[in-house]
Amino acid sequence: MSKKILITFIFLFSLFTTNAFALIAFKQSKVITSDSNQIRGINFKPDGTIMYVTERQGNPDTVLQYSLSVPFDVSTATLSSQTSIHPVVLPHVIVFKPDGTRMFIVNNTGTKIEQFSLSTPWQTSSLSHEGTYDVSGENQLRTITFKPDGTRFYVTGEDNNIIKEYTLDNPWDVTDSSTVTNTANSATHESVEDNPRNLQFHPDGTVLYLAGNETNAIKKYTLKTAWDITSSSLEFSQSYSLTDQLSNMRGFIFTANFTKLYVTDDINSGANTVFEYSVSCAGTITCSNPTNDSDVKAIVEAQVELSKRIIKHNTLPVFHRIEWLRRHKNKDNLSNLNAQIDFTNKKVSRLVKGLKSLKKNNTGNLNEEDWYDWSEGRISFGKGKAGTSSSKDIHSYGFSIGTDRINEEDKNAMYGYVFQYGNDHVDIGHNGTKLNTDSYSISRYSTKLRNNKTFTDGIIGVSLLDIHQTRVTYGNILKGDREGKQIFGSINFGKRLNEEKFNFNPGIKVDLGYTELAAFRENTTLGNSQSDALIYKKQKVKSALATIGVLFDKTDKRNDEKILNHHGRLEYIADLSPSSDAEFYYVNSQSTVYNYTVDNKSKHNYRIGYGFDLTYLSGWSVVANFERFRANGKGHSNELYLSLGYVPIDEAKFALNLDYNENLKTGINIVKKINGFDLKFNIDTDIDSNNQNSNIFINKSF
């Protein structure tokens, strides 16, 4: 038994001390012995349709150009040209300017970097020698690599085993030595690789790869500061052995997206061969725990927040509509005849009581058989603060189209239906990761005035979600589409308190929701490689919010045609939602399932708002609301709602004006619309002088 345990231990130890989990997987090889004597460096045209190999032919040394009928598939490579690269002796690494108009090759017998121009981009048969840069203090120079903008280059060789940094005043031009500066920044790699053959940076400068035939392994360094190779920044990370295929590594190159690796091995191993490997996780080689990736965590959090935000955006427009109806249901200054009362004399104020007695308890001016239409549009923008995940910028817009009517069985109640569309866009971090969501919802709502003061509102609805996700990691773009479905409801209890100047509406509201997000798979935009791609399992999100607050409104100005109201809100929102678990795993490694729990981090929230509505006595209304929602310590959003509604009001208007200074004057005005004509009748009477004046007007507007 002990022997079996020992064998098991040795096996497991070997897994963790070799590249068993490196996820650099050998795919295929291409023998090119018939074309070459001793191959060295390797590179590709960015689109993968051309492969370049330098070779030690003797005299002259050459660069081989191959055409690939299938991009990056070395098995389809056919030789298209073989061009002398004089004065290079023993060429090694080959590097191109990004536009393919310039080529650089190091001279392995000395310290020189040779620069060539290509009159036809990417065609080495059109090359011509432009000049040389001599790297001092080095021998047997092996490699050169550039910063993507061409303002820096890095070299190393066999003798000193030091990586050196140089700056270029003229990007991508080493021929003018006066513009090339040795920064004195350097890093030694002797203890890691004593016979280097190439080095390559990740495009963001945070990872460096070095390899050679001392170990036939890829060595990975991490840089605390991008492009900084000093000892305080550069740190050796991991080693990935390729000895199962190689015996004499001469060169290597990762593709620009770091999903493929190509390595050359020369005749000393028996054949000139190009080896092709697939890389499971771009830029990192090993697939790290995605729950440690700030963008992955931010994506999961954003989808949970999205579920709650859609409920909010679906319920608030409905409550705005109900609030408007309530503000204009019973006005102390409106009788059942739509009489407007204006007086300045305190002695006649008692006459008002007689007119108020005419007021009905319900909206007698509404036809209970009619449906009344309304719409509302919104825009919203906000920011989610970074905690353990990446920061989030949130932008959304949407519209609501609704219709409602008086309840046939209860004249103090109204119900309606609303269709809503929303678009929600979230930018995550700074690499291009984002979520874009379309939502479609339909809801039924109702409101009931239980007496002159208290009321109950309710909403129930369903939503369909269409989520488009883009995640960017180490330049690898991963996309996926996710569907979701949602059911939600809200109930509101409130009381309307009439004060002398303001109307106050204290209330309490409860919102509940259940969202189910379907499983989906990320797909890379980089060919068939599934580097870094994750599969997300089905996720459930439950939400529960309790709101306590007060609404207030004030009639600030009115005339014969319109009424202007100011209104606002102040609310505290307790988020009582439980946590939500997200599970996912790599496409290339499905045996390990990762879990990330999204806890409720914003239990205490606040909403303040201000708005106004302009209501015309013809029945049309325009409503504007600005609201700011703040999650305590976790972000905020600013929201603007614009609404257009219609509830018709009786066309006949009566106005009684009373004024008393020295004389008591009265007047009555009647307006009636008949077949498109405005019929106006008014009488003005001076009680003290018994003077009376009356007028009749008929006009039509075109």
XYZ file of C-alpha atoms in Angstrom:
702
model
C 0.000 0.000 0.000
C 2.802 2.406 0.888
C 4.396 1.731 -2.490
C 1.187 2.720 -4.280
C 0.988 5.881 -2.225
C 4.586 6.737 -3.074
C 3.991 6.162 -6.795
C 0.854 8.304 -6.664
C 2.751 11.073 -4.888
C 5.539 11.002 -7.448
C 2.990 11.185 -10.277
C 1.170 14.143 -8.786
C 4.447 15.878 -8.027
C 5.513 15.483 -11.632
C 2.271 17.071 -12.813
C 2.871 20.190 -10.797
C 6.588 20.471 -11.581
C 6.350 20.026 -15.358
C 4.209 21.699 -17.925
C 1.262 19.282 -17.552
C -0.978 22.228 -16.762
C 0.799 24.654 -19.003
C -1.783 24.200 -21.723
C 0.771 24.702 -24.499
C -0.423 21.859 -26.657
C 1.560 20.449 -29.600
C -0.568 20.526 -32.709
C 1.573 19.691 -35.759
C 4.948 20.169 -37.453
C 6.348 20.979 -40.870
C 9.680 19.555 -42.078
C 11.469 21.913 -44.470
C 14.829 20.098 -44.778
C 14.589 20.067 -48.550
C 14.409 23.892 -48.567
C 16.930 24.744 -45.885
C 20.275 23.842 -44.459
C 20.063 25.185 -40.872
C 16.981 27.226 -39.981
C 17.052 29.922 -37.319
C 14.474 32.682 -36.774
C 10.774 32.572 -37.657
C 7.996 35.130 -38.124
C 4.616 35.573 -39.849
C 2.718 38.211 -41.723
C 0.018 39.397 -39.275
C -2.789 37.744 -41.246
C -0.993 34.374 -41.215
C -0.799 33.977 -44.991
C 3.036 34.225 -45.166
C 5.739 32.551 -43.040
C 9.367 33.729 -42.930
C 12.380 31.635 -41.857
C 16.033 32.687 -41.738
C 18.639 30.044 -42.594
C 22.370 29.554 -42.304
C 23.141 28.534 -45.857
C 26.799 29.432 -45.815
C 27.343 31.969 -48.526
C 25.034 33.682 -48.947
C 22.692 33.320 -45.953
C 19.042 33.734 -46.895
C 15.480 34.375 -45.805
C 12.857 31.840 -46.906
C 9.334 33.039 -47.641
C 6.437 30.554 -47.576
C 2.831 30.981 -48.667
C 0.162 29.431 -46.421
C -3.095 28.528 -48.120
C -4.694 28.295 -44.660
C -3.586 31.157 -42.371
C -1.174 30.031 -39.632
C -1.464 26.392 -40.715
C 2.159 25.363 -41.309
C 1.125 22.116 -42.971
C -0.079 24.185 -45.962
C 3.222 26.093 -46.338
C 4.877 26.151 -49.786
C 8.146 27.933 -50.590
C 7.571 31.094 -52.671
C 10.988 32.836 -52.544
C 14.537 32.516 -51.177
C 16.402 35.810 -50.921
C 19.981 36.666 -49.940
C 20.320 38.823 -46.816
C 23.946 39.948 -47.344
C 25.849 41.229 -45.355
C 24.308 39.072 -42.612
C 26.439 36.134 -41.481
C 24.712 33.516 -39.392
C 21.287 35.191 -39.255
C 18.976 34.651 -36.374
C 15.781 36.427 -35.352
C 13.706 38.178 -38.025
C 11.435 41.149 -37.127
C 9.171 43.361 -39.266
C 7.841 46.872 -38.958
C 4.039 46.588 -38.499
C 3.331 47.827 -42.035
C 5.711 45.300 -43.613
C 7.974 47.929 -45.245
C 11.052 47.303 -43.085
C 12.827 44.153 -41.843
C 15.451 43.634 -39.112
C 17.837 40.648 -38.752
C 20.582 40.210 -36.155
C 24.047 39.039 -37.161
C 24.867 36.086 -34.901
C 28.632 36.285 -35.527
C 28.966 39.732 -34.026
C 27.092 42.636 -32.576
C 25.218 44.063 -35.543
C 21.553 44.676 -36.288
C 20.928 44.794 -40.025
C 18.049 46.902 -41.376
C 16.367 46.220 -44.741
C 13.629 48.028 -46.652
C 10.929 46.207 -48.623
C 9.711 48.098 -51.684
C 6.681 45.801 -51.729
C 5.347 45.321 -48.188
C 5.793 41.790 -46.818
C 7.606 40.591 -49.941
C 11.194 39.731 -48.980
C 12.130 39.298 -52.639
C 11.961 43.130 -52.873
C 14.324 43.844 -49.958
C 17.375 46.097 -50.009
C 19.921 46.741 -47.279
C 19.540 50.152 -45.551
C 22.129 50.138 -42.801
C 23.508 48.703 -39.584
C 23.534 49.400 -35.879
C 26.414 48.035 -33.812
C 25.472 46.927 -30.298
C 28.515 47.454 -28.114
C 29.455 45.182 -25.259
C 27.837 42.073 -26.703
C 28.906 39.119 -28.815
C 26.924 36.506 -30.649
C 23.873 38.742 -30.751
C 20.784 36.533 -30.966
C 17.631 38.566 -30.914
C 15.914 41.929 -31.146
C 12.351 42.888 -30.278
C 10.579 46.239 -30.483
C 7.985 48.078 -28.497
C 4.837 48.225 -30.709
C 5.305 51.931 -31.460
C 8.927 51.412 -32.507
C 10.379 53.845 -29.947
C 12.306 51.176 -28.018
C 14.087 47.946 -28.810
C 15.603 45.217 -26.653
C 18.494 42.852 -27.489
C 20.284 39.933 -25.911
C 23.107 37.559 -26.828
C 24.889 34.457 -25.644
C 28.089 35.879 -24.118
C 26.760 38.237 -21.482
C 23.239 36.861 -21.106
C 21.911 40.353 -20.515
C 18.784 41.993 -21.951
C 19.565 45.606 -22.911
C 17.168 48.447 -23.652
C 17.598 51.171 -26.305
C 15.442 54.145 -27.302
C 14.854 55.457 -30.825
C 14.195 59.105 -31.648
C 13.134 57.941 -35.099
C 10.822 54.972 -34.572
C 11.690 51.810 -36.484
C 15.016 53.186 -37.728
C 18.324 51.949 -36.265
C 20.567 53.177 -39.056
C 21.272 56.616 -37.552
C 23.349 55.903 -34.453
C 22.886 59.497 -33.242
C 19.190 58.826 -32.639
C 19.721 55.515 -30.804
C 20.348 55.684 -27.056
C 21.378 52.967 -24.624
C 19.173 53.615 -21.568
C 21.463 51.547 -19.333
C 18.434 49.519 -18.264
C 19.243 45.813 -18.322
C 18.350 42.433 -16.887
C 20.370 39.251 -16.580
C 18.887 35.864 -17.513
C 21.917 33.551 -17.184
C 20.409 31.592 -14.313
C 17.234 31.039 -16.327
C 18.492 30.617 -19.909
C 22.217 30.486 -20.751
C 21.833 30.131 -24.513
C 19.046 32.532 -25.596
C 17.561 32.376 -29.090
C 14.690 34.862 -28.971
C 12.678 37.095 -26.681
C 9.215 38.574 -27.155
C 7.017 40.960 -25.202
C 3.280 40.834 -24.880
C 1.902 43.922 -26.699
C 1.012 45.614 -23.409
C 4.562 45.224 -22.094
C 3.594 43.408 -18.896
C 4.869 39.946 -19.891
C 8.211 38.896 -21.424
C 9.038 35.521 -22.944
C 12.585 34.180 -23.389
C 13.701 30.847 -24.826
C 16.832 29.044 -25.997
C 18.386 25.657 -26.618
C 20.009 25.393 -23.216
C 16.700 24.155 -21.787
C 14.411 24.042 -24.871
C 11.769 25.764 -22.770
C 9.722 28.961 -22.867
C 10.546 31.170 -19.874
C 7.920 33.646 -18.716
C 8.651 36.896 -16.864
C 6.141 39.359 -15.443
C 6.834 43.075 -15.328
C 5.431 45.176 -12.500
C 5.836 48.223 -14.724
C 5.181 47.805 -18.444
C 8.360 47.745 -20.565
C 10.561 48.161 -17.485
C 13.217 45.416 -17.458
C 15.027 46.605 -14.349
C 15.390 44.147 -11.496
C 12.764 45.936 -9.408
C 10.165 45.336 -12.119
C 11.179 42.088 -13.853
C 10.278 38.860 -12.090
C 10.683 35.299 -13.345
C 7.350 33.500 -13.314
C 7.193 30.090 -14.997
C 8.898 27.710 -17.380
C 7.212 25.563 -20.043
C 9.266 22.678 -21.385
C 8.972 21.679 -25.055
C 11.455 18.800 -24.865
C 8.851 16.287 -25.978
C 9.317 17.650 -29.523
C 12.523 19.700 -29.479
C 16.188 18.968 -29.029
C 17.823 22.118 -30.441
C 15.577 25.193 -30.351
C 16.648 27.943 -32.735
C 13.791 30.428 -32.655
C 10.235 30.967 -31.550
C 7.371 33.381 -32.135
C 3.914 33.851 -30.639
C 1.228 35.128 -32.962
C 0.060 38.670 -32.231
C -2.966 37.407 -30.315
C -0.862 34.882 -28.374
C -3.091 31.934 -29.234
C -0.403 30.071 -31.227
C 3.306 29.385 -30.748
C 5.806 28.384 -33.466
C 9.291 27.004 -32.788
C 12.162 26.101 -35.137
C 14.553 23.166 -34.667
C 17.539 22.726 -37.015
C 19.377 19.847 -38.599
C 21.262 18.964 -35.446
C 18.125 17.179 -34.279
C 17.847 15.317 -37.556
C 15.603 17.641 -39.527
C 14.789 21.308 -40.099
C 11.345 21.477 -38.586
C 8.746 24.106 -37.676
C 6.606 23.064 -34.709
C 3.132 24.512 -34.140
C 1.529 24.720 -30.691
C -1.832 25.996 -29.493
C -2.003 28.198 -26.401
C -5.017 27.756 -24.190
C -4.988 31.164 -22.495
C -3.655 34.064 -24.526
C -0.758 35.999 -23.052
C -0.651 33.954 -19.891
C -0.198 30.449 -21.307
C -1.591 28.903 -18.164
C -5.268 29.463 -17.527
C -5.523 31.298 -14.254
C -8.482 31.147 -11.922
C -11.021 33.450 -13.639
C -12.477 34.458 -10.278
C -9.235 36.390 -9.771
C -9.808 38.293 -12.999
C -11.288 41.697 -12.170
C -13.082 41.952 -15.528
C -14.708 38.519 -15.156
C -15.944 39.449 -11.692
C -17.181 42.801 -12.972
C -19.127 41.077 -15.762
C -20.880 38.757 -13.327
C -21.636 41.636 -10.958
C -22.890 43.799 -13.827
C -25.392 41.144 -14.907
C -26.775 40.882 -11.377
C -27.008 44.680 -11.158
C -28.610 44.706 -14.607
C -31.422 42.435 -13.425
C -32.295 44.894 -10.646
C -31.850 47.953 -12.850
C -34.306 46.683 -15.476
C -36.965 46.226 -12.783
C -36.386 49.789 -11.621
C -36.593 51.161 -15.158
C -39.832 49.236 -15.737
C -41.612 50.295 -12.554
C -40.626 53.961 -12.169
C -42.304 55.206 -15.403
C -45.550 53.534 -14.327
C -45.406 55.168 -10.909
C -44.682 58.494 -12.587
C -47.923 58.051 -14.552
C -49.905 57.083 -11.466
C -48.464 59.992 -9.510
C -49.513 62.402 -12.242
C -53.046 61.005 -12.233
C -53.173 61.375 -8.475
C -51.900 64.962 -8.546
C -54.646 65.938 -10.948
C -57.489 63.737 -9.717
C -58.931 66.138 -7.152
C -57.847 69.733 -7.138
C -59.183 72.089 -4.516
C -59.332 74.744 -7.163
C -61.336 72.571 -9.610
C -65.069 71.877 -9.371
C -67.000 69.294 -11.306
C -67.753 72.064 -13.794
C -64.052 72.850 -14.098
C -64.624 76.208 -12.412
C -61.583 78.326 -11.712
C -61.821 80.535 -8.652
C -59.774 83.680 -8.180
C -60.342 86.166 -5.422
C -58.452 88.926 -3.623
C -61.064 90.199 -1.175
C -61.174 88.413 2.173
C -64.739 89.513 2.733
C -65.992 87.412 -0.124
C -63.809 84.369 0.534
C -66.814 82.680 2.150
C -68.304 82.373 -1.335
C -65.672 79.797 -2.139
C -67.194 77.315 0.275
C -70.357 77.309 -1.740
C -68.517 76.506 -4.956
C -66.434 73.770 -3.340
C -69.577 71.970 -2.366
C -70.132 71.275 -6.057
C -66.928 69.217 -6.255
C -67.342 65.460 -6.790
C -65.335 62.775 -4.988
C -64.203 61.237 -8.252
C -63.091 62.504 -11.608
C -66.427 63.269 -13.110
C -64.740 64.739 -16.169
C -63.321 61.335 -17.266
C -65.267 59.004 -19.495
C -65.000 55.606 -17.888
C -65.390 53.863 -21.239
C -62.343 55.534 -22.792
C -58.708 54.475 -22.766
C -56.156 57.196 -22.129
C -52.712 56.964 -23.716
C -49.341 58.034 -22.391
C -45.668 57.590 -23.138
C -42.376 58.235 -21.418
C -38.758 58.241 -22.525
C -35.702 58.062 -20.307
C -31.950 58.356 -20.396
C -29.644 57.284 -17.606
C -25.924 57.420 -16.940
C -23.889 56.408 -13.943
C -20.800 54.720 -12.579
C -20.170 51.628 -10.494
C -17.231 52.005 -8.156
C -14.402 49.508 -8.290
C -13.988 47.181 -5.332
C -12.520 43.805 -6.064
C -13.604 44.156 -9.678
C -13.134 46.625 -12.505
C -14.980 49.930 -12.530
C -18.138 50.242 -14.615
C -19.567 53.087 -16.670
C -23.295 52.677 -17.222
C -25.433 54.234 -19.944
C -29.047 53.370 -20.686
C -32.106 54.644 -22.456
C -35.621 53.421 -23.041
C -39.248 54.278 -23.642
C -42.645 53.269 -22.315
C -45.976 53.262 -24.153
C -49.047 52.774 -21.987
C -52.790 53.069 -21.884
C -55.185 53.101 -18.938
C -58.862 53.560 -18.016
C -61.216 53.839 -15.079
C -62.228 50.564 -13.487
C -65.795 49.819 -14.564
C -66.690 48.325 -11.190
C -64.889 50.832 -9.001
C -64.864 54.479 -10.082
C -62.108 55.229 -7.583
C -59.726 52.806 -9.314
C -57.833 52.842 -12.573
C -55.843 50.146 -14.375
C -53.699 49.980 -17.475
C -51.075 48.217 -19.564
C -47.618 49.318 -20.663
C -45.011 48.056 -23.134
C -41.404 49.025 -22.467
C -38.118 48.778 -24.333
C -34.737 49.496 -22.825
C -31.091 49.442 -23.859
C -28.442 49.139 -21.186
C -24.732 49.556 -21.960
C -21.953 48.920 -19.447
C -18.262 49.623 -20.134
C -16.012 47.583 -17.845
C -12.397 48.423 -17.073
C -10.162 49.925 -19.737
C -9.501 47.048 -22.163
C -12.761 47.081 -24.123
C -14.835 44.675 -22.007
C -18.533 45.585 -22.145
C -22.145 44.452 -21.853
C -24.917 45.612 -24.142
C -28.457 44.526 -23.269
C -31.832 44.919 -24.946
C -34.890 44.341 -22.776
C -38.553 44.005 -23.739
C -41.254 44.183 -21.064
C -45.022 44.211 -20.693
C -46.810 45.030 -17.452
C -50.252 45.519 -15.954
C -50.727 48.203 -13.324
C -53.520 49.579 -11.189
C -54.180 52.263 -8.623
C -57.021 52.612 -6.142
C -58.031 55.583 -4.025
C -59.333 53.949 -0.855
C -60.610 57.250 0.534
C -59.773 60.885 0.053
C -56.314 60.305 1.523
C -54.963 56.749 1.193
C -54.183 54.803 -1.937
C -52.693 51.517 -3.177
C -50.686 51.001 -6.403
C -49.597 47.719 -7.934
C -47.554 46.486 -10.920
C -46.822 43.015 -12.269
C -44.851 42.332 -15.428
C -42.475 40.115 -17.411
C -39.309 40.905 -19.356
C -37.125 39.259 -21.966
C -33.415 40.092 -21.944
C -30.951 39.858 -24.813
C -27.398 40.317 -23.470
C -24.386 40.793 -25.754
C -21.091 40.353 -23.918
C -17.584 41.271 -25.059
C -14.575 40.438 -22.924
C -11.029 41.429 -23.829
C -8.045 39.742 -22.205
C -4.472 40.096 -23.399
C -5.732 41.308 -26.757
C -7.981 38.283 -27.197
C -11.567 39.352 -27.956
C -14.215 36.971 -26.629
C -17.907 37.430 -27.388
C -21.084 35.697 -26.331
C -24.855 36.184 -26.397
C -26.963 35.428 -23.361
C -30.730 35.329 -23.018
C -32.668 36.060 -19.875
C -36.253 36.100 -18.650
C -37.681 37.969 -15.743
C -40.851 38.367 -13.705
C -41.313 41.310 -11.370
C -43.913 42.995 -9.212
C -44.297 46.089 -7.084
C -46.861 47.293 -4.549
C -47.060 50.774 -3.064
C -49.045 52.032 -0.073
C -49.311 55.763 0.499
C -51.263 58.632 1.939
C -51.852 62.066 0.494
C -51.638 64.888 3.036
C -52.927 68.249 1.908
C -51.084 71.180 3.414
C -51.542 74.842 2.833
C -48.752 75.146 0.259
C -47.637 71.588 -0.442
C -49.132 68.157 -0.862
C -47.165 65.426 0.887
C -47.357 61.727 0.039
C -45.554 59.490 2.549
C -45.492 55.867 1.509
C -43.832 52.489 1.527
C -43.104 50.322 -1.508
C -41.902 46.760 -2.024
C -40.292 45.518 -5.273
C -39.732 41.825 -5.966
C -38.112 40.174 -8.966
C -36.800 36.866 -10.252
C -34.407 36.698 -13.196
C -33.055 33.598 -14.907
C -29.993 34.013 -17.113
C -29.423 31.214 -19.621
C -26.150 29.328 -19.997
C -23.914 30.592 -22.782
C -20.457 30.186 -24.254
C -17.887 32.776 -25.170
C -16.422 32.560 -28.652
C -13.153 34.064 -29.736
C -12.925 36.328 -32.747
C -9.464 34.873 -33.482
C -10.230 32.012 -35.838
C -10.888 28.615 -34.321
C -8.851 29.147 -31.193
C -10.862 29.085 -27.973
C -8.110 30.720 -25.977
C -9.446 32.100 -22.681
C -13.057 31.327 -23.631
C -15.417 30.550 -20.754
C -18.701 28.677 -20.557
C -21.166 30.225 -18.095
C -23.803 28.043 -16.471
C -27.403 29.110 -15.934
C -27.672 31.736 -13.220
C -30.601 32.807 -11.013
C -30.948 36.296 -9.586
C -33.523 37.132 -6.898
C -34.169 40.720 -5.916
C -36.117 42.317 -3.082
C -36.191 46.024 -2.297
C -38.138 47.954 0.332
C -38.588 51.702 -0.112
C -39.793 54.274 2.369
C -40.063 57.879 1.358
C -42.110 60.944 0.715
C -43.364 62.599 -2.461
C -44.393 66.215 -2.546
C -45.893 68.570 -5.093
C -46.948 72.178 -5.380
C -49.148 74.014 -7.852
C -46.964 76.991 -8.611
C -48.715 78.721 -11.461
C -51.863 78.373 -13.470
C -54.006 80.278 -15.913
C -57.026 79.592 -18.036
C -55.183 77.122 -20.238
C -52.584 75.240 -18.216
C -51.442 74.236 -14.770
C -47.758 74.016 -13.741
C -46.811 71.657 -10.949
C -43.497 71.180 -9.184
C -42.894 67.817 -7.577
C -40.090 65.859 -5.973
C -39.154 62.797 -3.962
C -36.866 61.708 -1.164
C -36.541 57.949 -0.612
C -34.486 55.411 1.282
C -34.205 52.019 -0.409
C -33.140 48.900 1.475
C -31.798 46.209 -0.853
C -32.741 42.897 0.764
C -31.721 40.746 -2.200
C -29.945 37.464 -1.478
C -26.571 36.619 -3.019
C -26.334 35.092 -6.490
C -23.907 32.335 -7.527
C -22.274 32.284 -10.947
C -20.498 29.163 -12.220
C -18.210 28.950 -15.240
C -15.331 26.942 -16.678
C -12.841 27.118 -19.523
C -13.783 25.692 -22.899
C -10.383 24.008 -23.060
C -10.497 22.749 -19.497
C -14.054 21.787 -18.587
C -13.218 19.545 -15.672
C -12.685 22.458 -13.297
C -15.763 24.539 -12.437
C -15.225 27.943 -10.847
C -17.758 29.702 -8.626
C -18.121 33.392 -7.914
C -20.728 34.601 -5.437
C -22.116 38.097 -5.917
C -23.020 39.371 -2.493
C -25.340 42.266 -1.911
C -22.838 45.095 -1.503
C -25.308 48.004 -1.654
C -27.867 47.358 1.051
C -28.467 51.042 1.753
C -29.511 53.246 -1.160
C -31.050 56.646 -1.683
C -33.083 58.358 -4.381
C -33.791 62.053 -4.686
C -35.667 63.681 -7.492
C -37.216 66.822 -8.828
C -39.606 67.363 -11.697
C -42.414 69.394 -13.085
C -45.457 68.809 -15.191
C -47.334 71.138 -17.442
C -50.949 70.095 -17.798
C -53.208 71.689 -20.377
C -56.923 71.784 -19.769
C -57.383 70.219 -23.199
C -56.086 67.029 -21.551
C -52.483 66.930 -22.717
C -49.632 66.854 -20.223
C -45.851 67.046 -20.376
C -43.909 65.664 -17.428
C -40.166 65.857 -16.691
C -38.380 64.068 -13.849
C -34.716 64.135 -12.888
C -33.701 61.535 -10.329
C -30.402 60.576 -8.763
C -29.975 57.096 -7.364
C -27.029 56.413 -5.076
C -25.843 53.044 -3.858
C -24.051 53.688 -0.593
C -20.351 53.633 -1.416
C -20.796 51.588 -4.614
C -21.827 54.034 -7.290
C -24.615 56.196 -8.586
C -26.835 56.896 -11.555
C -28.496 60.010 -12.916
C -31.782 59.544 -14.721
C -33.931 61.848 -16.802
C -37.541 60.934 -17.625
C -39.695 62.791 -20.160
C -43.362 61.885 -20.446
C -46.287 62.810 -22.663
C -49.826 61.925 -21.572
C -53.455 62.589 -22.341
C -56.556 62.578 -20.146
C -59.324 64.720 -21.650
C -61.011 67.440 -19.596
C -64.415 69.001 -20.239
C -64.310 71.629 -22.926
C -66.638 74.042 -21.113
C -64.850 76.322 -18.705
C -66.364 78.689 -16.158
C -64.489 81.320 -14.237
C -65.692 83.485 -11.376
C -63.570 86.501 -10.500
C -64.116 88.417 -7.309
C -62.319 91.623 -6.436
C -62.936 94.222 -3.793
C -61.023 97.378 -3.157
C -63.362 100.310 -2.941
C -65.891 98.771 -5.244
C -67.074 95.168 -5.340
C -66.805 93.800 -8.833
C -67.871 90.405 -10.152
C -67.548 88.708 -13.465
C -68.384 85.451 -15.175
C -66.800 83.995 -18.281
C -68.050 81.000 -20.255
C -66.154 79.256 -23.065
C -67.657 76.456 -25.127
C -66.234 74.665 -28.159
C -68.861 73.838 -30.792
C -67.878 72.088 -34.035
C -64.390 73.611 -33.980
C -65.600 77.099 -33.065
C -64.850 78.849 -29.768
C -67.966 80.465 -28.275
C -67.095 82.980 -25.516
C -69.552 84.844 -23.279
C -68.598 87.189 -20.427
C -70.371 89.566 -18.036
C -68.630 92.159 -15.821
C -70.658 93.854 -13.043
C -69.769 96.731 -10.705
C -72.072 96.145 -7.765
C -71.646 99.672 -6.304
C -72.358 101.517 -9.524
C -74.733 98.979 -11.050
C -72.675 99.159 -14.218
C -72.805 95.980 -16.317
C -70.975 95.017 -19.469
C -71.442 91.810 -21.496
C -69.780 90.431 -24.662
C -70.207 87.443 -27.010
C -67.350 86.255 -29.275
C -67.206 83.493 -31.885
C -63.901 82.559 -33.499
C -62.282 79.602 -35.246
C -58.600 78.675 -35.282
C -56.979 77.396 -38.473
